[in-house]
């Protein structure tokens, strides 16, 4: 009987901590955070700036905007093939060059030098991007 109680407690604790670790961001706050990104990115479909449009970015295959010139490092990473998802953005927004280098398995630089340092900002802007 004690082992069943312990198992139930362990499962409850795991669920509680997992939910906190992967809590959804706040899209309204993310829209405000995105203003920092808007100097180089738009969320309008087909409207690239210095960076590519981020319209529909969640679920997009790497490097698939045909009228945007990606950096060599990003192209090298895209050759490995990956889809942009929440887990990718979580790491990429913290340090774009490090994430691209880890995928390409070589020292690469991203055109994106801007980094988000706060986990809440990353979750919020990701939630905002999911809706656009």
Short mmCIF file of N, CA and C in Angstrom, two decimals:
data_model
loop_
_atom_site.label_atom_id
_atom_site.label_comp_id
_atom_site.label_asym_id
_atom_site.label_seq_id
_atom_site.Cartn_x
_atom_site.Cartn_y
_atom_site.Cartn_z
N UNK A 1 0.81 -1.19 0.00
CA UNK A 1 0.00 0.00 0.00
C UNK A 1 0.86 1.27 0.00
N UNK A 2 1.93 1.27 0.78
CA UNK A 2 2.82 2.42 0.82
C UNK A 2 3.46 2.70 -0.53
N UNK A 3 3.80 1.65 -1.26
CA UNK A 3 4.42 1.85 -2.57
C UNK A 3 3.45 2.49 -3.55
N UNK A 4 2.17 2.19 -3.45
CA UNK A 4 1.17 2.82 -4.32
C UNK A 4 1.06 4.30 -3.99
N UNK A 5 1.04 4.65 -2.71
CA UNK A 5 0.99 6.05 -2.30
C UNK A 5 2.23 6.80 -2.79
N UNK A 6 3.38 6.18 -2.64
CA UNK A 6 4.63 6.82 -3.08
C UNK A 6 4.62 7.03 -4.59
N UNK A 7 4.14 6.05 -5.33
CA UNK A 7 4.05 6.17 -6.78
C UNK A 7 3.10 7.31 -7.16
N UNK A 8 1.97 7.40 -6.49
CA UNK A 8 1.00 8.46 -6.76
C UNK A 8 1.61 9.84 -6.47
N UNK A 9 2.34 9.95 -5.37
CA UNK A 9 3.00 11.21 -5.03
C UNK A 9 4.05 11.56 -6.07
N UNK A 10 4.83 10.59 -6.49
CA UNK A 10 5.87 10.83 -7.50
C UNK A 10 5.27 11.27 -8.82
N UNK A 11 4.19 10.63 -9.24
CA UNK A 11 3.53 11.01 -10.50
C UNK A 11 2.96 12.42 -10.39
N UNK A 12 2.33 12.74 -9.28
CA UNK A 12 1.76 14.07 -9.07
C UNK A 12 2.84 15.14 -9.09
N UNK A 13 3.94 14.88 -8.41
CA UNK A 13 5.04 15.85 -8.38
C UNK A 13 5.64 16.04 -9.76
N UNK A 14 5.82 14.96 -10.49
CA UNK A 14 6.36 15.05 -11.85
C UNK A 14 5.44 15.88 -12.73
N UNK A 15 4.16 15.63 -12.67
CA UNK A 15 3.20 16.38 -13.47
C UNK A 15 3.21 17.86 -13.10
N UNK A 16 3.29 18.15 -11.82
CA UNK A 16 3.29 19.53 -11.36
C UNK A 16 4.52 20.27 -11.87
N UNK A 17 5.70 19.66 -11.74
CA UNK A 17 6.92 20.32 -12.19
C UNK A 17 7.01 20.37 -13.70
N UNK A 18 6.54 19.38 -14.40
CA UNK A 18 6.55 19.39 -15.86
C UNK A 18 5.68 20.50 -16.39
N UNK A 19 4.52 20.69 -15.81
CA UNK A 19 3.61 21.74 -16.24
C UNK A 19 4.25 23.10 -16.04
N UNK A 20 4.92 23.31 -14.93
CA UNK A 20 5.56 24.59 -14.67
C UNK A 20 6.70 24.83 -15.65
N UNK A 21 7.45 23.81 -15.96
CA UNK A 21 8.61 23.97 -16.85
C UNK A 21 8.19 24.28 -18.28
N UNK A 22 7.03 23.76 -18.70
CA UNK A 22 6.60 23.95 -20.07
C UNK A 22 5.32 24.77 -20.16
N UNK A 23 5.14 25.67 -19.21
CA UNK A 23 3.94 26.50 -19.21
C UNK A 23 3.91 27.36 -20.46
N UNK A 24 2.73 27.50 -21.01
CA UNK A 24 2.57 28.32 -22.21
C UNK A 24 2.83 29.77 -21.86
N UNK A 25 3.36 30.47 -22.83
CA UNK A 25 3.60 31.89 -22.64
C UNK A 25 2.31 32.68 -22.80
N UNK A 26 2.44 33.97 -22.69
CA UNK A 26 1.32 34.90 -22.81
C UNK A 26 1.50 35.65 -24.13
N UNK A 27 0.59 35.42 -25.09
CA UNK A 27 0.72 36.02 -26.42
C UNK A 27 0.68 37.55 -26.37
N UNK A 28 -0.13 38.12 -25.48
CA UNK A 28 -0.20 39.58 -25.38
C UNK A 28 1.14 40.16 -24.93
N UNK A 29 1.75 39.51 -23.95
CA UNK A 29 3.09 39.94 -23.53
C UNK A 29 4.09 39.69 -24.65
N UNK A 30 3.92 38.58 -25.36
CA UNK A 30 4.81 38.24 -26.47
C UNK A 30 4.76 39.27 -27.59
N UNK A 31 3.59 39.85 -27.81
CA UNK A 31 3.47 40.90 -28.84
C UNK A 31 4.35 42.09 -28.46
N UNK A 32 4.37 42.42 -27.17
CA UNK A 32 5.23 43.52 -26.70
C UNK A 32 6.70 43.16 -26.85
N UNK A 33 7.06 41.92 -26.51
CA UNK A 33 8.45 41.47 -26.67
C UNK A 33 8.84 41.50 -28.14
N UNK A 34 7.90 41.12 -29.01
CA UNK A 34 8.18 41.06 -30.45
C UNK A 34 8.57 42.43 -31.02
N UNK A 35 8.18 43.50 -30.37
CA UNK A 35 8.55 44.83 -30.86
C UNK A 35 10.07 44.96 -30.96
N UNK A 36 10.80 44.24 -30.10
CA UNK A 36 12.27 44.22 -30.18
C UNK A 36 12.71 43.50 -31.46
N UNK A 37 11.95 42.51 -31.86
CA UNK A 37 12.27 41.69 -33.03
C UNK A 37 11.86 42.39 -34.33
N UNK A 38 10.86 43.29 -34.24
CA UNK A 38 10.26 43.90 -35.42
C UNK A 38 11.22 44.81 -36.18
N UNK A 39 12.33 45.18 -35.59
CA UNK A 39 13.32 45.96 -36.33
C UNK A 39 13.87 45.15 -37.51
N UNK A 40 13.91 43.83 -37.36
CA UNK A 40 14.48 42.96 -38.40
C UNK A 40 13.48 41.96 -38.99
N UNK A 41 12.38 41.70 -38.32
CA UNK A 41 11.41 40.69 -38.76
C UNK A 41 10.01 41.28 -38.81
N UNK A 42 9.20 40.73 -39.72
CA UNK A 42 7.77 41.05 -39.72
C UNK A 42 7.01 39.76 -39.44
N UNK A 43 5.73 39.90 -39.16
CA UNK A 43 4.89 38.71 -39.05
C UNK A 43 3.88 38.68 -40.21
N UNK A 44 4.11 39.54 -41.19
CA UNK A 44 3.28 39.53 -42.39
C UNK A 44 3.83 38.50 -43.36
N UNK A 45 2.94 37.70 -43.90
CA UNK A 45 3.36 36.67 -44.86
C UNK A 45 4.02 37.34 -46.06
N UNK A 46 5.20 36.86 -46.41
CA UNK A 46 5.91 37.34 -47.59
C UNK A 46 6.65 38.66 -47.40
N UNK A 47 6.60 39.25 -46.24
CA UNK A 47 7.29 40.53 -46.01
C UNK A 47 8.56 40.30 -45.21
N UNK A 48 9.66 40.11 -45.94
CA UNK A 48 10.96 39.94 -45.30
C UNK A 48 11.58 41.30 -45.05
N UNK A 49 12.39 41.37 -44.04
CA UNK A 49 13.19 42.56 -43.76
C UNK A 49 14.64 42.09 -43.75
N UNK A 50 15.44 42.57 -42.82
CA UNK A 50 16.80 42.05 -42.65
C UNK A 50 16.74 40.57 -42.33
N UNK A 51 15.74 40.19 -41.54
CA UNK A 51 15.46 38.79 -41.23
C UNK A 51 14.21 38.35 -41.98
N UNK A 52 13.99 37.06 -42.07
CA UNK A 52 12.81 36.57 -42.79
C UNK A 52 11.51 36.85 -42.04
N UNK A 53 10.41 36.85 -42.79
CA UNK A 53 9.09 36.95 -42.17
C UNK A 53 8.92 35.79 -41.20
N UNK A 54 8.34 36.06 -40.06
CA UNK A 54 8.10 35.02 -39.07
C UNK A 54 6.64 34.57 -39.06
N UNK A 55 5.91 34.97 -40.10
CA UNK A 55 4.52 34.50 -40.23
C UNK A 55 4.53 32.98 -40.41
N UNK A 56 3.84 32.27 -39.55
CA UNK A 56 3.76 30.82 -39.65
C UNK A 56 5.08 30.10 -39.40
N UNK A 57 5.96 30.71 -38.62
CA UNK A 57 7.30 30.13 -38.41
C UNK A 57 7.26 28.82 -37.64
N UNK A 58 6.33 28.67 -36.70
CA UNK A 58 6.25 27.43 -35.92
C UNK A 58 5.75 26.32 -36.85
N UNK A 59 6.56 25.30 -37.00
CA UNK A 59 6.24 24.20 -37.90
C UNK A 59 6.85 24.33 -39.28
N UNK A 60 7.56 25.42 -39.54
CA UNK A 60 8.18 25.64 -40.85
C UNK A 60 9.49 24.86 -40.95
N UNK A 61 9.72 24.28 -42.10
CA UNK A 61 11.01 23.63 -42.35
C UNK A 61 12.07 24.72 -42.46
N UNK A 62 13.24 24.43 -41.97
CA UNK A 62 14.35 25.37 -41.98
C UNK A 62 14.67 25.84 -43.40
N UNK A 63 14.83 27.15 -43.56
CA UNK A 63 15.32 27.73 -44.81
C UNK A 63 14.39 27.63 -45.99
N UNK A 64 13.09 27.65 -45.78
CA UNK A 64 12.16 27.43 -46.89
C UNK A 64 11.49 28.68 -47.44
N UNK A 65 11.90 29.85 -47.01
CA UNK A 65 11.37 31.07 -47.63
C UNK A 65 12.22 31.33 -48.87
N UNK A 66 11.62 31.16 -50.03
CA UNK A 66 12.37 31.17 -51.28
C UNK A 66 12.97 32.53 -51.63
N UNK A 67 12.35 33.61 -51.22
CA UNK A 67 12.87 34.93 -51.60
C UNK A 67 13.67 35.59 -50.47
N UNK A 68 14.21 34.79 -49.57
CA UNK A 68 15.06 35.32 -48.50
C UNK A 68 16.44 34.68 -48.59
N UNK A 69 17.49 35.50 -48.45
CA UNK A 69 18.86 34.99 -48.50
C UNK A 69 19.34 34.72 -47.08
N UNK A 70 19.37 33.46 -46.73
CA UNK A 70 19.83 33.03 -45.41
C UNK A 70 21.35 33.08 -45.33
N UNK A 71 21.87 33.24 -44.12
CA UNK A 71 23.32 33.23 -43.92
C UNK A 71 23.87 31.84 -44.24
N UNK A 72 25.15 31.78 -44.54
CA UNK A 72 25.79 30.50 -44.84
C UNK A 72 25.65 29.54 -43.66
N UNK A 73 25.84 30.04 -42.45
CA UNK A 73 25.71 29.20 -41.27
C UNK A 73 24.32 28.60 -41.14
N UNK A 74 23.31 29.41 -41.41
CA UNK A 74 21.94 28.92 -41.33
C UNK A 74 21.68 27.90 -42.43
N UNK A 75 22.20 28.18 -43.63
CA UNK A 75 22.05 27.23 -44.74
C UNK A 75 22.72 25.90 -44.41
N UNK A 76 23.91 25.97 -43.81
CA UNK A 76 24.62 24.74 -43.41
C UNK A 76 23.79 23.93 -42.41
N UNK A 77 23.19 24.64 -41.45
CA UNK A 77 22.35 23.96 -40.47
C UNK A 77 21.11 23.36 -41.14
N UNK A 78 20.54 24.09 -42.09
CA UNK A 78 19.34 23.60 -42.78
C UNK A 78 19.62 22.34 -43.59
N UNK A 79 20.84 22.18 -44.04
CA UNK A 79 21.19 20.96 -44.78
C UNK A 79 21.02 19.72 -43.90
N UNK A 80 21.10 19.89 -42.59
CA UNK A 80 20.89 18.77 -41.66
C UNK A 80 19.40 18.45 -41.55
N UNK A 81 18.57 19.43 -41.94
CA UNK A 81 17.13 19.25 -41.94
C UNK A 81 16.51 19.33 -40.56
N UNK A 82 15.73 20.34 -40.32
CA UNK A 82 14.97 20.43 -39.08
C UNK A 82 13.77 21.35 -39.27
N UNK A 83 12.83 21.19 -38.40
CA UNK A 83 11.62 22.01 -38.40
C UNK A 83 11.70 22.96 -37.22
N UNK A 84 11.30 24.19 -37.46
CA UNK A 84 11.30 25.18 -36.39
C UNK A 84 10.10 24.89 -35.48
N UNK A 85 10.40 24.60 -34.24
CA UNK A 85 9.36 24.31 -33.26
C UNK A 85 9.68 25.06 -31.97
N UNK A 86 8.86 24.84 -30.96
CA UNK A 86 9.05 25.55 -29.70
C UNK A 86 10.38 25.21 -29.04
N UNK A 87 10.79 23.97 -29.11
CA UNK A 87 12.07 23.56 -28.50
C UNK A 87 13.23 24.24 -29.21
N UNK A 88 13.16 24.32 -30.54
CA UNK A 88 14.21 25.01 -31.30
C UNK A 88 14.27 26.47 -30.89
N UNK A 89 13.11 27.15 -30.88
CA UNK A 89 13.09 28.57 -30.53
C UNK A 89 13.59 28.82 -29.12
N UNK A 90 13.29 27.91 -28.20
CA UNK A 90 13.75 28.07 -26.82
C UNK A 90 15.27 28.20 -26.77
N UNK A 91 15.97 27.41 -27.54
CA UNK A 91 17.43 27.48 -27.56
C UNK A 91 17.94 28.58 -28.48
N UNK A 92 17.32 28.72 -29.65
CA UNK A 92 17.78 29.68 -30.65
C UNK A 92 17.69 31.11 -30.15
N UNK A 93 16.59 31.46 -29.50
CA UNK A 93 16.41 32.83 -29.05
C UNK A 93 17.37 33.20 -27.92
N UNK A 94 17.88 32.21 -27.20
CA UNK A 94 18.87 32.46 -26.16
C UNK A 94 20.24 32.76 -26.76
N UNK A 95 20.58 32.06 -27.84
CA UNK A 95 21.89 32.24 -28.49
C UNK A 95 21.83 31.67 -29.90
N UNK A 96 21.43 32.50 -30.88
CA UNK A 96 21.25 32.01 -32.25
C UNK A 96 22.49 31.33 -32.84
N UNK A 97 23.65 31.92 -32.70
CA UNK A 97 24.86 31.33 -33.29
C UNK A 97 25.20 29.99 -32.65
N UNK A 98 25.04 29.88 -31.35
CA UNK A 98 25.34 28.61 -30.66
C UNK A 98 24.39 27.51 -31.14
N UNK A 99 23.11 27.84 -31.30
CA UNK A 99 22.14 26.84 -31.74
C UNK A 99 22.44 26.39 -33.17
N UNK A 100 22.73 27.34 -34.05
CA UNK A 100 23.03 26.99 -35.44
C UNK A 100 24.31 26.16 -35.50
N UNK A 101 25.31 26.54 -34.72
CA UNK A 101 26.56 25.77 -34.67
C UNK A 101 26.33 24.34 -34.19
N UNK A 102 25.45 24.18 -33.19
CA UNK A 102 25.21 22.84 -32.67
C UNK A 102 24.50 21.96 -33.70
N UNK A 103 23.65 22.55 -34.51
CA UNK A 103 22.97 21.77 -35.55
C UNK A 103 23.92 21.46 -36.70
N UNK A 104 24.65 22.48 -37.16
CA UNK A 104 25.56 22.30 -38.29
C UNK A 104 26.79 21.49 -37.91
N UNK A 105 27.06 21.40 -36.62
CA UNK A 105 28.23 20.71 -36.07
C UNK A 105 29.54 21.33 -36.55
N UNK A 106 29.49 22.63 -36.76
CA UNK A 106 30.67 23.43 -37.07
C UNK A 106 30.45 24.80 -36.42
N UNK A 107 31.50 25.57 -36.33
CA UNK A 107 31.39 26.92 -35.76
C UNK A 107 30.73 27.81 -36.81
N UNK A 108 29.53 28.27 -36.52
CA UNK A 108 28.77 29.09 -37.46
C UNK A 108 28.31 30.37 -36.78
N UNK A 109 28.02 31.37 -37.62
CA UNK A 109 27.45 32.62 -37.11
C UNK A 109 26.07 32.81 -37.69
N UNK A 110 25.19 33.27 -36.88
CA UNK A 110 23.85 33.62 -37.34
C UNK A 110 23.84 35.11 -37.65
N UNK A 111 23.05 35.52 -38.63
CA UNK A 111 22.86 36.95 -38.87
C UNK A 111 22.20 37.60 -37.66
N UNK A 112 21.45 36.80 -36.92
CA UNK A 112 20.71 37.32 -35.78
C UNK A 112 21.63 37.41 -34.56
N UNK A 113 21.98 38.62 -34.22
CA UNK A 113 22.86 38.83 -33.08
C UNK A 113 22.07 39.11 -31.80
N UNK A 114 20.81 39.44 -31.94
CA UNK A 114 19.94 39.73 -30.80
C UNK A 114 19.63 38.45 -30.03
N UNK A 115 19.62 38.53 -28.71
CA UNK A 115 19.31 37.38 -27.86
C UNK A 115 18.25 37.78 -26.84
N UNK A 116 17.37 36.85 -26.54
CA UNK A 116 16.44 37.05 -25.43
C UNK A 116 17.00 36.32 -24.22
N UNK A 117 17.11 37.02 -23.12
CA UNK A 117 17.74 36.44 -21.93
C UNK A 117 16.73 35.87 -20.94
N UNK A 118 15.53 36.42 -20.92
CA UNK A 118 14.53 36.00 -19.93
C UNK A 118 13.68 34.86 -20.49
N UNK A 119 13.57 33.79 -19.72
CA UNK A 119 12.78 32.62 -20.13
C UNK A 119 11.32 33.01 -20.39
N UNK A 120 10.77 33.90 -19.56
CA UNK A 120 9.39 34.34 -19.76
C UNK A 120 9.22 35.04 -21.10
N UNK A 121 10.19 35.88 -21.48
CA UNK A 121 10.13 36.57 -22.77
C UNK A 121 10.14 35.57 -23.92
N UNK A 122 10.97 34.53 -23.80
CA UNK A 122 11.06 33.51 -24.85
C UNK A 122 9.72 32.77 -24.97
N UNK A 123 9.16 32.38 -23.84
CA UNK A 123 7.86 31.68 -23.87
C UNK A 123 6.76 32.58 -24.40
N UNK A 124 6.78 33.86 -24.02
CA UNK A 124 5.74 34.79 -24.46
C UNK A 124 5.84 35.06 -25.96
N UNK A 125 7.02 35.32 -26.46
CA UNK A 125 7.16 35.60 -27.89
C UNK A 125 6.88 34.35 -28.72
N UNK A 126 7.22 33.19 -28.20
CA UNK A 126 6.90 31.93 -28.89
C UNK A 126 5.39 31.75 -28.98
N UNK A 127 4.69 32.04 -27.90
CA UNK A 127 3.22 31.95 -27.92
C UNK A 127 2.64 32.93 -28.93
N UNK A 128 3.20 34.13 -28.99
CA UNK A 128 2.76 35.13 -29.96
C UNK A 128 2.99 34.63 -31.39
N UNK A 129 4.15 34.06 -31.64
CA UNK A 129 4.45 33.55 -32.98
C UNK A 129 3.55 32.38 -33.36
N UNK A 130 3.17 31.57 -32.39
CA UNK A 130 2.26 30.44 -32.67
C UNK A 130 0.92 30.94 -33.20
N UNK A 131 0.54 32.14 -32.81
CA UNK A 131 -0.75 32.69 -33.22
C UNK A 131 -0.68 33.51 -34.50
N UNK A 132 0.51 33.65 -35.06
CA UNK A 132 0.67 34.48 -36.27
C UNK A 132 1.27 33.70 -37.41
#
